């Protein structure tokens, strides 16, 4: 239903294209007009609208998720941290209406929904609380009050300039629900869905759909301007340069559209720019300018995107009487929006807003708890509260010195999930640890100009060096192989040449000693193991000396074996020492015939008399094995090969323990 | 994971990484493995017959007799 109306205040002509419109804004005199009643009347004059970068413009067609839309009107709200816009649209295919909410560069398609709410329950909700709306389990993201700044085009609601409302933003990562509570007790609920980049495309000829830009508003004609040359718009503009309300200094804004707070570089005064066209001097303690490794206006390049450093915030946390500080640099890119670089103890984190935060109440998490997000586990590192201690430059929200924030950080190096909440709002962001070299590269400065990192940061990854890793893997493989060979060698007893020859003390203590039967050594070098076992040792020792004799009864080799075993009770505890078994290894060439001549000495030990040689001793069982494989070389090799992998593992464990240490 | 910074400490191009120490280390591991197997199989490091200065059983028993007389029996 197309209607041509005349503004009762200025006589200007305005078109109302839909019967659903209840109010329309006069593009000439900034009056909001009621248009659905018998007589057109003015609701009041609105303030200038802030010019927010958008891919939507009133009167212009566009496509939303592939469907043709026509932008009918716009309402702009101001809240404690800035402004946002609601665009009223009509889908051209079925004639249905919807809203597109725009907060900075985030767009949400919203459909009004009828939901029965209990206002007294809604009034008790706080950010982070869980609530179910239409079977959707949502958590409260934001609660705040907003004021209508002004309108443009036509709207289906009575949007009176300066009217106030309380709103709640709820989300479950897939849906976005907004509850608007009005002063008369009425409320409206919108169920929305986030529109990804590219889902909203402007039909303006030549426009790049991926770039937000300002399109001229549709030209309107006035009675006194039949040529239609008037391009006047109700949109206000932040000037690129503003005057400080305190010292009169000229301040150049780098992000004229998005800046809500600017600190005068001359006198340190804080100017609130969230109300379009009306800068306000904030009562904020003026501070001495501090020096930071990154200056305002510096360019930081990360992932092929060049950000501009707009503002600096310093936070202070007091813990057990000690103040801890960290600095956040607000970065801006016209397409990517706002991000942060955070500096603490020489360590850097690059933060981006988290669109799908974990569905867990961060207020109930404490150090060591697990937080799951996108199938990945994060471990809560810290939670607490801090205050803003210093502000400099431009910020996209009004941050005051002394503002208190609560936070919870959970880590999964090199990432850190952070939740920050105040009485009104809860925000999640994802940080990625960047090394000083990466930061220096992004800033195009030598790394020496950045502060040196101290200790291990919560999200600092253990940096693996490819070569060290390769060496550690090689060492582990060889070490494991040698260990298997050690076990194999231990398990092989060899061929029994002399089996279990029992030698009594009368024999091994005699002058002739024990002489074994002759044994044949096959051709070649063979390894032999001479083993002595005495199971009846009782605080005794037997030292055996073996001589290997050849066929000419010449001693070709000397070998020793000592068995000793002591035990007792000391301080109520049993102890034992030594072994009833000993062996010695040697090699013998063949073919040849050998014999063993073995002498021994025996002795005993007591706590009173100490070590004493005895004239008698326990019997000893002697065995000789051939083709034995000594395990000792494999074992030594295992230890040597595993030294470097063990060192690397120790480095890593030490690194993680330093991360989680209370210091 | 964190990316390796494409710059050196002073912001200049990083020096090429040297890999020869790793290859030297791996070569050392191979020598260690072969050496351990060799020593275990051949027993080259174990005591073997000494071709020089062979003494007879009689000499050994004579020494033994001496030991008994002077130490074991306290003479």
XYZ file of C-alpha atoms in Angstrom:
738
model
C 0.000 0.000 0.000
C 1.920 2.965 -1.257
C 1.038 6.304 0.308
C 2.322 9.800 -0.354
C 2.228 11.800 2.873
C 3.047 15.340 3.790
C 4.934 16.116 6.972
C 2.725 18.283 9.219
C 5.824 19.972 10.640
C 7.759 21.014 7.533
C 5.542 20.159 4.578
C 8.044 17.756 3.117
C 6.815 14.779 1.122
C 7.500 11.261 2.255
C 6.525 7.914 0.845
C 5.123 5.153 3.017
C 5.294 1.943 1.096
C 3.644 -0.528 3.459
C 0.420 -0.635 5.419
C 2.238 -2.262 8.317
C 4.134 0.948 9.059
C 3.106 2.755 12.231
C 5.697 5.498 12.206
C 7.842 7.140 9.576
C 10.678 9.587 9.831
C 10.542 12.830 7.935
C 13.829 12.995 6.060
C 13.787 16.786 6.146
C 12.947 17.893 9.652
C 13.936 14.800 11.723
C 10.408 14.482 13.129
C 9.021 11.018 13.813
C 5.474 10.839 12.453
C 2.636 8.494 13.349
C 1.281 7.350 10.002
C -1.256 4.650 10.818
C -3.872 6.891 12.316
C -6.515 9.058 10.672
C -4.396 12.181 10.981
C -0.657 12.279 10.702
C 0.953 13.697 13.844
C 4.490 14.196 15.014
C 5.831 12.125 17.922
C 8.853 14.287 18.417
C 12.104 15.348 16.940
C 14.867 12.851 16.954
C 18.559 13.249 17.404
C 20.981 12.840 14.565
C 21.646 9.199 13.781
C 25.177 7.983 13.995
C 26.546 7.007 10.647
C 27.310 3.348 11.142
C 29.064 1.487 8.339
C 26.552 -0.980 6.934
C 25.729 -2.928 3.818
C 22.088 -1.936 4.289
C 20.481 1.396 3.500
C 16.880 2.467 3.876
C 15.054 2.344 0.563
C 17.593 0.119 -1.100
C 17.065 -3.501 -2.106
C 19.385 -6.227 -0.956
C 19.533 -10.028 -0.642
C 19.422 -11.865 2.636
C 20.363 -15.547 2.493
C 19.599 -15.468 -1.224
C 16.141 -13.897 -0.823
C 15.298 -10.472 -2.171
C 14.641 -7.945 0.567
C 13.692 -4.310 0.680
C 14.970 -2.181 3.541
C 12.009 -0.195 4.833
C 13.271 1.501 7.937
C 15.893 1.729 10.602
C 15.842 2.401 14.304
C 18.979 3.264 16.188
C 19.500 2.535 19.871
C 22.056 3.813 22.293
C 23.171 1.727 25.240
C 25.896 1.994 27.842
C 28.656 0.822 25.505
C 27.643 2.482 22.234
C 24.944 2.174 19.605
C 23.331 -0.479 17.442
C 20.874 -0.423 14.555
C 17.748 -2.429 13.804
C 16.779 -2.567 10.135
C 13.142 -3.352 9.254
C 12.999 -5.364 6.059
C 10.407 -6.966 3.813
C 11.068 -10.214 1.963
C 9.947 -9.583 -1.572
C 9.143 -13.222 -2.349
C 6.424 -13.715 0.281
C 5.878 -10.193 1.583
C 6.844 -11.169 5.142
C 8.601 -8.741 7.464
C 11.622 -9.215 9.678
C 14.335 -7.261 11.429
C 18.052 -7.307 10.883
C 19.949 -6.263 13.959
C 23.377 -4.773 13.367
C 25.915 -4.332 16.135
C 29.153 -3.071 14.628
C 29.750 -5.597 11.837
C 27.607 -8.394 13.269
C 24.226 -8.961 11.589
C 21.373 -11.030 13.038
C 18.108 -11.844 11.291
C 15.315 -11.531 13.863
C 11.711 -12.665 13.698
C 9.203 -11.404 16.293
C 7.871 -14.352 18.277
C 5.030 -14.731 20.742
C 6.377 -16.092 24.023
C 4.758 -16.029 27.443
C 7.262 -14.640 29.947
C 7.140 -14.068 33.663
C 8.417 -10.487 33.964
C 9.389 -10.955 37.631
C 11.590 -13.923 36.683
C 13.085 -12.028 33.751
C 13.903 -9.128 36.075
C 16.039 -11.454 38.246
C 18.158 -12.762 35.400
C 21.841 -11.903 35.310
C 24.486 -12.385 32.581
C 25.599 -16.017 32.543
C 22.266 -17.394 33.851
C 20.599 -20.262 32.011
C 17.009 -19.895 30.833
C 14.726 -21.914 28.542
C 12.739 -20.077 25.875
C 10.635 -22.090 23.431
C 12.530 -25.292 24.309
C 15.821 -23.572 23.627
C 18.272 -23.737 26.524
C 19.869 -20.314 26.391
C 22.266 -18.384 28.527
C 22.010 -14.690 29.177
C 24.671 -12.848 27.273
C 23.795 -9.265 27.961
C 21.353 -7.207 29.998
C 21.240 -3.464 29.629
C 19.070 -0.467 29.041
C 18.803 1.255 25.687
C 17.375 4.500 24.418
C 15.924 5.224 21.000
C 18.277 7.631 19.262
C 16.146 8.061 16.167
C 14.565 6.397 13.196
C 14.809 6.496 9.455
C 12.259 5.385 6.877
C 9.124 3.610 8.122
C 8.695 1.276 11.050
C 5.995 -0.998 12.461
C 6.525 0.185 16.061
C 5.916 3.418 17.931
C 9.549 4.383 18.278
C 9.419 7.583 20.240
C 12.761 9.414 20.327
C 14.470 9.045 23.720
C 12.091 6.220 24.762
C 13.913 3.746 27.013
C 13.714 -0.013 27.220
C 15.477 -2.846 29.019
C 16.747 -5.655 26.866
C 18.238 -9.111 27.341
C 20.357 -10.934 24.788
C 20.270 -14.707 25.069
C 22.079 -17.291 22.988
C 22.666 -21.013 22.621
C 25.306 -20.679 19.890
C 22.744 -21.366 17.157
C 19.925 -19.042 18.088
C 19.947 -15.525 19.296
C 16.962 -14.401 21.339
C 16.336 -10.795 22.305
C 13.779 -9.817 24.921
C 12.805 -6.160 24.934
C 11.024 -4.955 28.066
C 9.246 -1.624 27.870
C 8.409 0.744 30.694
C 4.682 0.061 30.377
C 5.244 -3.606 31.266
C 4.888 -4.905 27.746
C 7.620 -6.924 26.113
C 8.586 -8.298 22.746
C 10.658 -11.382 21.972
C 12.708 -11.872 18.819
C 14.290 -15.138 17.752
C 17.279 -14.497 15.603
C 20.005 -16.182 13.714
C 23.439 -14.819 13.078
C 24.042 -13.949 9.443
C 27.479 -15.004 8.322
C 29.559 -12.779 6.089
C 28.189 -13.039 2.565
C 24.645 -13.931 3.656
C 23.721 -10.286 3.326
C 24.392 -8.830 -0.112
C 23.560 -5.371 -1.265
C 22.054 -4.960 -4.709
C 23.547 -1.540 -5.182
C 25.276 -1.551 -8.545
C 29.006 -1.822 -8.318
C 29.016 -2.485 -4.610
C 31.392 -5.062 -3.256
C 29.149 -7.364 -1.219
C 31.964 -8.152 1.168
C 32.747 -4.566 2.012
C 30.582 -2.446 4.210
C 30.095 0.958 2.773
C 27.823 3.926 2.905
C 25.261 4.147 0.183
C 23.475 7.364 -0.486
C 19.934 7.388 0.898
C 17.128 7.396 -1.649
C 16.612 10.885 -2.947
C 13.521 12.520 -1.623
C 11.721 15.428 -3.200
C 10.481 18.455 -1.366
C 7.681 20.713 -2.555
C 10.201 23.494 -3.094
C 12.722 21.307 -4.810
C 10.897 19.726 -7.773
C 14.117 18.870 -9.463
C 14.758 16.318 -6.743
C 18.259 17.517 -6.162
C 17.951 17.298 -2.413
C 20.125 14.611 -0.865
C 19.595 15.628 2.696
C 19.613 12.841 5.185
C 18.839 12.542 8.848
C 22.099 10.660 9.392
C 24.587 12.485 11.508
C 28.298 12.191 11.000
C 31.090 12.014 13.508
C 33.655 14.462 12.288
C 37.052 13.054 11.521
C 38.540 15.623 13.829
C 36.839 16.820 16.999
C 37.745 19.404 19.551
C 38.538 18.371 23.067
C 35.858 19.756 25.366
C 38.443 20.250 28.087
C 41.475 21.846 26.421
C 40.173 22.657 22.951
C 42.844 20.548 21.295
C 42.037 19.054 17.916
C 41.660 15.286 18.085
C 41.775 13.245 14.919
C 39.682 10.091 15.084
C 41.030 7.017 13.312
C 37.720 5.159 13.547
C 35.259 8.012 13.326
C 32.209 5.744 13.000
C 32.895 3.241 15.722
C 34.640 5.235 18.423
C 32.633 5.599 21.601
C 35.392 6.940 23.813
C 38.445 9.011 23.042
C 41.124 10.208 25.418
C 42.551 13.604 24.566
C 46.197 13.235 23.731
C 46.920 16.755 25.032
C 45.164 16.982 28.363
C 44.062 13.382 29.045
C 40.348 14.276 29.199
C 37.900 11.500 28.301
C 35.223 12.250 25.711
C 32.137 10.092 25.369
C 31.210 9.940 21.663
C 28.510 7.301 21.908
C 25.751 9.883 21.451
C 25.939 10.935 17.824
C 26.882 14.512 17.271
C 27.065 15.239 21.003
C 30.478 14.586 22.533
C 30.356 14.616 26.306
C 33.149 15.186 28.747
C 33.413 12.211 31.062
C 34.377 12.674 34.660
C 37.412 10.504 34.705
C 40.671 10.807 36.519
C 43.283 12.298 34.202
C 46.345 10.143 34.019
C 49.960 10.578 33.252
C 50.658 9.261 29.781
C 52.364 5.897 29.930
C 54.768 4.393 27.471
C 53.860 1.120 25.792
C 55.736 -1.005 23.266
C 52.981 -0.273 20.723
C 51.886 3.265 19.978
C 48.385 4.386 19.071
C 48.006 4.362 15.291
C 50.572 1.610 14.754
C 49.764 -0.992 12.112
C 49.752 -4.654 13.032
C 49.638 -7.289 10.331
C 48.303 -10.745 11.188
C 46.955 -13.437 8.843
C 47.221 -11.059 5.851
C 45.069 -8.449 7.594
C 46.384 -5.068 8.604
C 44.872 -3.759 11.815
C 45.236 -0.282 13.248
C 45.915 0.165 16.936
C 43.141 2.439 18.179
C 43.274 2.347 21.933
C 45.130 1.029 24.939
C 43.696 -0.264 28.194
C 45.604 -1.377 31.219
C 44.009 -3.749 33.706
C 44.991 -4.251 37.308
C 44.345 -7.318 39.405
C 45.141 -7.394 43.106
C 45.898 -10.833 44.442
C 47.083 -11.391 48.010
C 48.207 -7.794 48.247
C 50.208 -7.878 45.016
C 49.129 -5.876 41.963
C 49.341 -7.556 38.574
C 48.983 -5.542 35.379
C 48.301 -6.403 31.786
C 47.682 -4.259 28.750
C 45.128 -4.642 25.968
C 45.529 -2.906 22.613
C 42.275 -2.486 20.704
C 42.800 -3.139 17.021
C 40.458 -2.339 14.182
C 40.054 -3.391 10.604
C 37.226 -2.010 8.452
C 36.042 -5.502 7.487
C 37.223 -7.711 10.316
C 36.010 -5.340 13.011
C 37.558 -5.053 16.457
C 40.110 -7.363 18.003
C 42.625 -7.176 20.817
C 46.258 -7.754 21.417
C 47.031 -8.454 25.042
C 50.427 -8.088 26.663
C 51.333 -9.546 30.039
C 54.808 -10.286 31.289
C 56.263 -9.918 27.790
C 53.815 -12.525 26.425
C 51.263 -11.698 23.723
C 47.785 -12.963 22.904
C 45.739 -12.098 19.826
C 42.038 -12.138 20.733
C 39.033 -12.461 18.480
C 35.388 -12.453 19.626
C 33.986 -15.945 20.132
C 30.774 -16.399 18.198
C 30.001 -19.848 19.614
C 31.148 -19.803 23.216
C 31.016 -22.891 25.406
C 27.625 -23.443 27.035
C 28.965 -23.317 30.536
C 28.619 -20.748 33.257
C 32.146 -19.348 33.691
C 31.256 -18.022 37.140
C 31.084 -21.589 38.413
C 34.456 -22.627 37.046
C 37.633 -22.574 39.070
C 41.291 -23.344 38.432
C 41.828 -26.825 37.035
C 38.215 -27.334 35.860
C 37.657 -28.497 32.307
C 35.801 -26.485 29.714
C 34.822 -28.131 26.431
C 34.432 -26.121 23.258
C 34.170 -27.467 19.704
C 35.164 -30.905 20.997
C 38.383 -29.554 22.515
C 39.091 -29.491 26.223
C 40.359 -26.329 27.831
C 41.641 -26.245 31.394
C 40.651 -23.327 33.545
C 43.782 -21.431 34.432
C 42.471 -18.525 36.398
C 39.342 -16.667 37.377
C 39.066 -13.419 39.244
C 38.268 -9.780 38.900
C 40.204 -6.752 37.736
C 39.735 -3.045 37.235
C 40.569 -0.781 34.336
C 43.619 1.144 35.455
C 44.527 3.215 32.403
C 42.877 4.203 29.117
C 44.426 5.848 26.082
C 43.360 6.559 22.508
C 40.022 5.519 21.002
C 37.814 2.673 22.143
C 34.663 1.223 20.634
C 32.903 1.311 23.999
C 32.901 3.665 26.917
C 35.485 2.216 29.294
C 35.992 4.132 32.507
C 38.925 3.950 34.864
C 37.832 1.923 37.848
C 35.338 -0.185 35.852
C 35.405 -3.648 37.388
C 35.367 -6.805 35.296
C 35.224 -10.444 36.234
C 37.068 -12.926 34.100
C 37.772 -16.591 33.608
C 40.611 -17.885 31.429
C 40.842 -21.487 30.229
C 43.849 -22.680 28.265
C 44.698 -25.168 25.604
C 48.040 -23.873 24.359
C 48.439 -21.965 22.154
C 44.804 -20.983 22.653
C 43.055 -19.348 25.546
C 39.303 -18.980 25.950
C 38.380 -15.955 27.970
C 35.051 -14.940 29.465
C 34.616 -11.423 30.798
C 31.511 -10.261 32.528
C 30.133 -7.272 34.317
C 26.705 -6.636 35.804
C 25.321 -6.067 32.293
C 27.238 -8.171 29.888
C 29.201 -11.320 29.352
C 31.616 -11.634 26.467
C 33.697 -14.548 25.279
C 36.812 -14.339 23.192
C 39.441 -16.688 21.886
C 43.077 -15.765 22.232
C 45.993 -17.210 20.340
C 49.501 -16.996 21.756
C 51.894 -15.119 19.493
C 55.618 -15.115 20.070
C 57.426 -11.775 20.367
C 58.997 -12.521 16.969
C 55.517 -12.860 15.428
C 54.416 -9.620 17.074
C 57.565 -7.836 15.921
C 57.003 -9.138 12.405
C 53.367 -7.967 12.488
C 54.467 -4.529 13.650
C 57.507 -4.431 11.331
C 59.825 -3.590 14.210
C 62.878 -5.374 15.617
C 61.950 -7.849 18.314
C 64.408 -6.144 20.632
C 61.959 -3.250 20.978
C 59.450 -5.538 22.659
C 59.655 -6.524 26.321
C 61.340 -9.855 26.983
C 58.948 -12.644 28.031
C 59.143 -13.663 31.679
C 58.301 -17.159 32.828
C 55.798 -19.335 31.006
C 52.503 -17.741 29.939
C 49.194 -19.587 30.458
C 48.671 -20.195 26.726
C 52.314 -20.388 25.718
C 52.890 -23.541 23.689
C 55.915 -25.712 24.180
C 57.794 -24.915 21.003
C 58.936 -28.037 19.270
C 62.023 -27.733 17.203
C 61.726 -30.021 14.182
C 65.310 -31.169 14.433
C 65.213 -31.762 18.168
C 61.974 -33.697 17.754
C 63.498 -35.779 14.991
C 66.550 -36.507 17.155
C 64.366 -37.419 20.140
C 62.269 -39.784 18.018
C 65.395 -41.425 16.595
C 66.843 -41.774 20.096
C 63.605 -43.308 21.376
C 63.443 -45.804 18.506
C 67.045 -46.936 18.971
C 66.603 -46.957 22.756
C 63.509 -49.149 22.518
C 65.255 -51.490 20.084
C 68.216 -51.844 22.419
C 65.915 -52.452 25.364
C 64.190 -55.277 23.478
C 67.618 -56.728 22.753
C 68.435 -56.394 26.475
C 65.382 -58.450 27.375
C 66.227 -60.976 24.686
C 69.786 -61.332 25.975
C 68.551 -61.757 29.550
C 66.122 -64.431 28.486
C 68.815 -66.503 26.728
C 70.638 -68.798 29.123
C 72.924 -70.424 26.522
C 74.058 -74.046 26.228
C 74.768 -75.782 29.563
C 78.357 -77.094 29.531
C 78.620 -77.909 33.222
C 75.267 -78.075 34.916
C 74.727 -77.641 38.642
C 78.060 -78.870 39.999
C 77.744 -78.779 43.768
C 80.992 -77.723 45.422
C 81.173 -78.018 49.195
C 83.369 -75.937 51.472
C 85.706 -78.876 52.079
C 86.445 -78.807 48.362
C 86.672 -75.116 47.573
C 88.560 -74.364 50.802
C 91.060 -77.169 50.170
C 94.481 -76.553 48.740
C 93.610 -78.384 45.514
C 90.256 -76.767 45.146
C 87.525 -77.929 42.814
C 88.555 -79.293 39.446
C 85.737 -79.697 36.941
C 85.399 -82.448 34.413
C 86.943 -81.490 31.042
C 84.647 -79.826 28.530
C 84.937 -79.352 24.789
C 84.888 -75.892 23.270
C 83.725 -75.923 19.632
C 85.653 -74.091 16.921
C 85.671 -70.311 17.015
C 85.315 -67.765 19.795
C 82.492 -68.496 22.231
C 81.190 -66.533 25.194
C 80.952 -68.489 28.455
C 79.139 -67.704 31.638
C 80.376 -69.186 34.911
C 77.629 -69.010 37.475
C 77.819 -69.616 41.229
C 74.729 -70.036 43.390
C 74.595 -70.599 47.123
C 71.040 -70.628 48.442
C 71.990 -71.440 52.006
C 73.933 -68.203 52.577
C 73.044 -66.666 55.908
C 74.986 -63.471 56.631
C 77.881 -65.145 54.852
C 80.014 -64.707 51.809
C 81.939 -67.031 49.533
C 84.547 -65.574 47.191
C 85.454 -67.965 44.374
C 88.469 -67.708 42.162
C 88.332 -69.801 39.004
C 91.224 -70.705 36.778
C 90.440 -71.981 33.273
C 92.959 -74.690 32.389
C 93.824 -75.893 28.924
C 94.828 -79.365 27.884
C 98.395 -78.741 29.127
C 96.998 -77.788 32.518
C 98.121 -74.221 31.963
C 95.933 -71.433 33.296
C 94.615 -69.543 30.288
C 92.212 -67.290 32.163
C 91.325 -66.172 35.692
C 87.772 -65.399 36.701
C 86.066 -64.456 39.964
C 82.594 -64.842 41.393
C 81.441 -63.806 44.851
C 78.158 -64.672 46.481
C 77.198 -62.810 49.649
C 73.921 -62.356 51.401
C 73.245 -60.451 54.621
C 69.989 -59.725 56.373
C 68.694 -58.526 59.691
C 66.246 -56.273 61.516
C 67.034 -52.657 62.252
C 64.662 -50.171 63.811
C 61.876 -52.712 63.550
C 62.347 -53.063 59.821
C 63.741 -56.033 57.970
C 66.618 -55.488 55.614
C 68.666 -57.629 53.294
C 71.645 -57.016 51.090
C 73.635 -58.921 48.488
C 72.705 -61.872 46.343
C 72.967 -65.627 46.530
C 73.912 -65.643 42.867
C 76.871 -64.266 40.910
C 78.377 -64.870 37.531
C 81.327 -63.967 35.412
C 81.597 -63.801 31.640
C 84.615 -64.631 29.504
C 85.391 -65.927 26.071
C 87.323 -69.015 25.079
C 88.568 -70.069 21.666
C 88.023 -73.557 20.228
C 88.371 -76.247 19.298
C 89.957 -77.092 22.620
C 89.372 -78.922 25.855
C 89.277 -77.000 29.106
C 88.775 -77.594 32.788
C 87.996 -75.268 35.632
C 89.944 -75.211 38.838
C 88.128 -73.282 41.519
C 89.216 -72.153 44.994
C 87.198 -70.292 47.477
C 87.252 -68.346 50.658
C 84.299 -68.038 52.993
C 83.382 -65.696 55.719
C 80.578 -64.392 57.815
C 79.307 -61.084 59.023
C 77.654 -60.083 62.226
C 76.757 -56.733 63.702
C 79.001 -57.463 66.682
C 82.050 -59.014 65.121
C 81.891 -57.472 61.667
C 83.366 -59.295 58.687
C 85.378 -62.405 59.524
C 87.022 -65.137 57.453
C 85.680 -68.584 58.310
C 87.081 -72.108 58.021
C 83.813 -73.393 56.669
C 81.155 -72.106 54.326
C 77.956 -73.063 52.593
C 78.015 -75.274 49.505
C 78.076 -73.538 46.137
C 76.418 -74.781 42.952
C 78.582 -74.032 39.923
C 77.309 -74.026 36.316
C 78.987 -73.144 33.051
C 77.046 -72.012 29.961
C 78.268 -71.466 26.435
C 77.067 -69.045 23.713
C 75.619 -66.615 26.170
C 74.788 -63.064 25.017
C 75.768 -60.414 27.546
C 72.844 -58.026 28.164
C 75.025 -55.329 29.717
C 76.022 -53.725 26.414
C 72.436 -53.512 25.253
C 71.457 -52.027 28.610
C 74.199 -49.404 28.521
C 73.231 -48.630 24.925
C 69.575 -48.254 25.962
C 70.510 -45.737 28.631
C 72.729 -43.794 26.236
C 70.150 -43.744 23.433
C 67.360 -42.607 25.750
C 69.368 -39.783 27.321
C 68.341 -37.156 24.769
C 64.660 -38.195 24.537
C 64.534 -38.154 28.352
C 66.079 -34.680 28.373
C 63.490 -33.465 25.889
C 60.653 -35.006 27.912
C 62.024 -33.426 31.096
C 62.166 -30.033 29.366
C 58.535 -30.371 28.359
C 57.375 -31.501 31.807
C 59.312 -28.669 33.427
C 57.756 -26.194 30.982
C 54.217 -27.306 31.830
C 54.910 -27.406 35.545
C 56.199 -23.821 35.357
C 52.996 -22.840 33.550
C 50.834 -24.274 36.315
C 53.019 -23.286 39.262
C 51.407 -20.793 41.619
C 54.019 -18.195 40.749
C 49.391 -24.690 16.613
C 51.599 -21.692 16.870
C 53.315 -20.925 13.630
C 57.018 -20.594 13.434
C 57.756 -16.918 13.050
C 59.040 -16.167 9.566
C 61.592 -13.745 10.958
C 64.781 -13.758 12.913
C 65.185 -12.129 16.305
C 65.934 -8.725 14.851
C 63.109 -8.931 12.342
C 65.378 -9.951 9.501
C 65.196 -13.201 7.559
C 66.113 -16.103 9.829
C 69.332 -18.019 9.249
C 68.796 -21.397 7.609
C 68.420 -24.116 10.189
C 71.320 -26.467 10.448
C 70.370 -30.089 10.232
C 73.811 -31.687 10.240
C 73.960 -32.027 14.054
C 70.786 -34.121 13.901
C 72.197 -36.353 11.199
C 75.417 -36.647 13.180
C 73.385 -37.639 16.249
C 71.419 -40.231 14.272
C 74.655 -41.598 12.840
C 75.923 -41.848 16.409
C 72.833 -43.804 17.383
C 73.399 -46.231 14.520
C 77.028 -46.701 15.613
C 75.821 -47.270 19.177
C 73.321 -49.892 18.041
C 75.819 -51.718 15.857
C 78.491 -51.470 18.562
C 76.204 -52.938 21.231
C 75.197 -55.820 18.967
C 78.827 -56.411 18.008
C 80.058 -56.470 21.608
C 77.215 -58.745 22.704
C 77.673 -61.217 19.890
C 81.480 -61.377 19.782
C 82.271 -60.688 23.418
C 85.237 -58.659 22.228
C 85.252 -56.606 25.415
C 85.145 -59.682 27.681
C 88.294 -61.202 29.183
C 89.779 -63.943 27.050
C 92.800 -66.262 27.192
C 96.087 -64.492 27.631
C 98.596 -66.226 25.333
C 101.568 -64.801 27.236
C 102.721 -65.834 30.653
C 100.594 -68.904 31.056
C 100.987 -70.356 34.517
C 100.454 -73.961 35.397
C 97.924 -75.492 37.730
C 100.769 -76.442 39.974
C 101.767 -72.761 40.326
C 98.218 -71.812 41.126
C 97.911 -74.493 43.766
C 101.244 -73.477 45.235
C 100.020 -69.910 45.577
C 96.865 -71.243 47.134
C 98.848 -73.236 49.675
C 100.781 -70.093 50.540
C 97.556 -68.158 51.052
C 96.191 -70.799 53.368
C 99.307 -70.879 55.432
C 99.659 -67.153 55.953
C 96.111 -65.818 55.929
C 93.470 -68.493 56.439
C 95.325 -70.258 59.259
C 97.128 -67.229 60.597
C 100.640 -68.557 60.122
